[in-house]
Amino acid sequence: MGTRDMGHEHGYARMFTEKAGKSYGRVNPRGIEEMWEDMFRWLYENEQDFAFPITGCLNVSGRPQVLATHERFIDWINTHQGVTMDEMNKDFRGGNKSPAQA
């Protein structure tokens, strides 16, 4: 897919959102997963080259429901053509030459 970075805020959907009204800061992981899928789907359909960073908040990243969310999302992403690490690696290396001493 390429390597254009869409930025930290676009790729990072917090599992803990302090300003979410009446949520005590907790957000349903399925809602986050759906939002990530919507963002990825739009980028996949409308952008030729992009990077979709997946990050985890230190406060919640080890929780089972968060790990399951990441696993489901990565499995879903891998159903799309051109997004495996091998394909991204070949795309990146094709457009970037290694230094002579490397």
mmCIF file of C-alpha atoms in Angstrom:
data_model
loop_
_atom_site.group_PDB
_atom_site.id
_atom_site.type_symbol
_atom_site.label_atom_id
_atom_site.label_comp_id
_atom_site.label_asym_id
_atom_site.label_seq_id
_atom_site.Cartn_x
_atom_site.Cartn_y
_atom_site.Cartn_z
ATOM 1 C CA MET A 1 0.000 0.000 0.000
ATOM 2 C CA GLY A 2 2.875 2.417 0.477
ATOM 3 C CA THR A 3 4.191 4.414 3.367
ATOM 4 C CA ARG A 4 2.394 7.750 3.690
ATOM 5 C CA ASP A 5 1.853 8.255 7.432
ATOM 6 C CA MET A 6 -1.598 9.568 8.256
ATOM 7 C CA GLY A 7 -0.480 10.875 11.618
ATOM 8 C CA HIS A 8 -0.709 9.846 15.249
ATOM 9 C CA GLU A 9 -4.216 11.045 16.029
ATOM 10 C CA HIS A 10 -5.813 9.410 12.983
ATOM 11 C CA GLY A 11 -4.391 5.973 13.665
ATOM 12 C CA TYR A 12 -4.705 6.019 17.437
ATOM 13 C CA ALA A 13 -8.175 5.420 18.794
ATOM 14 C CA ARG A 14 -7.994 5.383 22.553
ATOM 15 C CA MET A 15 -9.466 2.528 24.543
ATOM 16 C CA PHE A 16 -9.511 4.931 27.486
ATOM 17 C CA THR A 17 -11.116 8.283 26.696
ATOM 18 C CA GLU A 18 -11.262 10.666 29.622
ATOM 19 C CA LYS A 19 -13.613 13.123 27.937
ATOM 20 C CA ALA A 20 -16.220 10.565 26.816
ATOM 21 C CA GLY A 21 -19.459 11.603 28.512
ATOM 22 C CA LYS A 22 -20.824 9.262 31.205
ATOM 23 C CA SER A 23 -18.374 6.524 30.237
ATOM 24 C CA TYR A 24 -16.018 6.901 33.207
ATOM 25 C CA GLY A 25 -13.325 6.941 30.529
ATOM 26 C CA ARG A 26 -14.076 3.459 29.204
ATOM 27 C CA VAL A 27 -14.908 2.811 25.571
ATOM 28 C CA ASN A 28 -16.259 -0.443 24.137
ATOM 29 C CA PRO A 29 -13.433 -2.187 22.215
ATOM 30 C CA ARG A 30 -15.928 -3.296 19.516
ATOM 31 C CA GLY A 31 -16.760 0.357 18.869
ATOM 32 C CA ILE A 32 -13.065 1.176 18.515
ATOM 33 C CA GLU A 33 -12.612 -1.787 16.170
ATOM 34 C CA GLU A 34 -15.520 -0.621 14.008
ATOM 35 C CA MET A 35 -14.077 2.901 13.869
ATOM 36 C CA TRP A 36 -10.646 1.529 12.845
ATOM 37 C CA GLU A 37 -12.303 -0.577 10.121
ATOM 38 C CA ASP A 38 -14.191 2.453 8.804
ATOM 39 C CA MET A 39 -10.998 4.544 8.729
ATOM 40 C CA PHE A 40 -8.966 1.791 7.064
ATOM 41 C CA ARG A 41 -11.715 1.016 4.523
ATOM 42 C CA TRP A 42 -11.936 4.677 3.479
ATOM 43 C CA LEU A 43 -8.162 4.984 3.109
ATOM 44 C CA TYR A 44 -7.914 1.672 1.236
ATOM 45 C CA GLU A 45 -10.591 2.754 -1.230
ATOM 46 C CA ASN A 46 -9.522 6.393 -1.636
ATOM 47 C CA GLU A 47 -5.745 6.631 -1.154
ATOM 48 C CA GLN A 48 -3.092 4.980 -3.277
ATOM 49 C CA ASP A 49 -0.352 5.005 -0.614
ATOM 50 C CA PHE A 50 -0.881 5.208 3.119
ATOM 51 C CA ALA A 51 0.333 3.752 6.393
ATOM 52 C CA PHE A 52 -2.171 2.804 9.062
ATOM 53 C CA PRO A 53 -0.364 2.807 12.415
ATOM 54 C CA ILE A 54 -1.805 0.651 15.169
ATOM 55 C CA THR A 55 -0.843 1.694 18.661
ATOM 56 C CA GLY A 56 -1.857 0.690 22.144
ATOM 57 C CA CYS A 57 -2.185 2.808 25.244
ATOM 58 C CA LEU A 58 0.033 1.629 28.090
ATOM 59 C CA ASN A 59 -2.943 1.803 30.455
ATOM 60 C CA VAL A 60 -4.876 -0.889 28.585
ATOM 61 C CA SER A 61 -2.619 -2.621 26.035
ATOM 62 C CA GLY A 62 -2.192 -5.853 28.002
ATOM 63 C CA ARG A 63 -5.864 -6.419 28.691
ATOM 64 C CA PRO A 64 -7.344 -9.502 27.001
ATOM 65 C CA GLN A 65 -10.183 -7.625 25.289
ATOM 66 C CA VAL A 66 -7.698 -5.136 23.836
ATOM 67 C CA LEU A 67 -5.393 -7.893 22.578
ATOM 68 C CA ALA A 68 -8.412 -9.625 21.027
ATOM 69 C CA THR A 69 -9.422 -6.355 19.337
ATOM 70 C CA HIS A 70 -5.962 -5.996 17.794
ATOM 71 C CA GLU A 71 -5.975 -9.637 16.657
ATOM 72 C CA ARG A 72 -9.402 -9.344 14.996
ATOM 73 C CA PHE A 73 -8.464 -6.059 13.342
ATOM 74 C CA ILE A 74 -5.153 -7.356 11.981
ATOM 75 C CA ASP A 75 -6.876 -10.506 10.691
ATOM 76 C CA TRP A 76 -9.481 -8.293 8.980
ATOM 77 C CA ILE A 77 -6.823 -6.020 7.441
ATOM 78 C CA ASN A 78 -4.991 -9.068 6.085
ATOM 79 C CA THR A 79 -8.030 -9.965 3.965
ATOM 80 C CA HIS A 80 -7.235 -6.941 1.757
ATOM 81 C CA GLN A 81 -4.803 -7.161 -1.162
ATOM 82 C CA GLY A 82 -1.488 -5.337 -0.865
ATOM 83 C CA VAL A 83 -1.315 -4.999 2.905
ATOM 84 C CA THR A 84 0.833 -7.909 4.096
ATOM 85 C CA MET A 85 4.214 -7.064 5.609
ATOM 86 C CA ASP A 86 5.915 -8.840 2.694
ATOM 87 C CA GLU A 87 4.058 -6.716 0.135
ATOM 88 C CA MET A 88 4.699 -3.502 2.070
ATOM 89 C CA ASN A 89 8.386 -4.411 2.437
ATOM 90 C CA LYS A 90 8.755 -5.006 -1.315
ATOM 91 C CA ASP A 91 6.918 -1.755 -2.079
ATOM 92 C CA PHE A 92 9.143 0.224 0.305
ATOM 93 C CA ARG A 93 12.382 -1.358 -0.905
ATOM 94 C CA GLY A 94 11.378 -0.801 -4.514
ATOM 95 C CA GLY A 95 11.231 2.954 -3.964
ATOM 96 C CA ASN A 96 14.172 3.315 -1.567
ATOM 97 C CA LYS A 97 17.747 2.319 -2.330
ATOM 98 C CA SER A 98 19.981 1.005 0.454
ATOM 99 C CA PRO A 99 23.206 2.901 1.209
ATOM 100 C CA ALA A 100 26.219 1.355 -0.552
ATOM 101 C CA GLN A 101 27.857 0.280 2.734
ATOM 102 C CA ALA A 102 24.717 -1.441 4.077
#
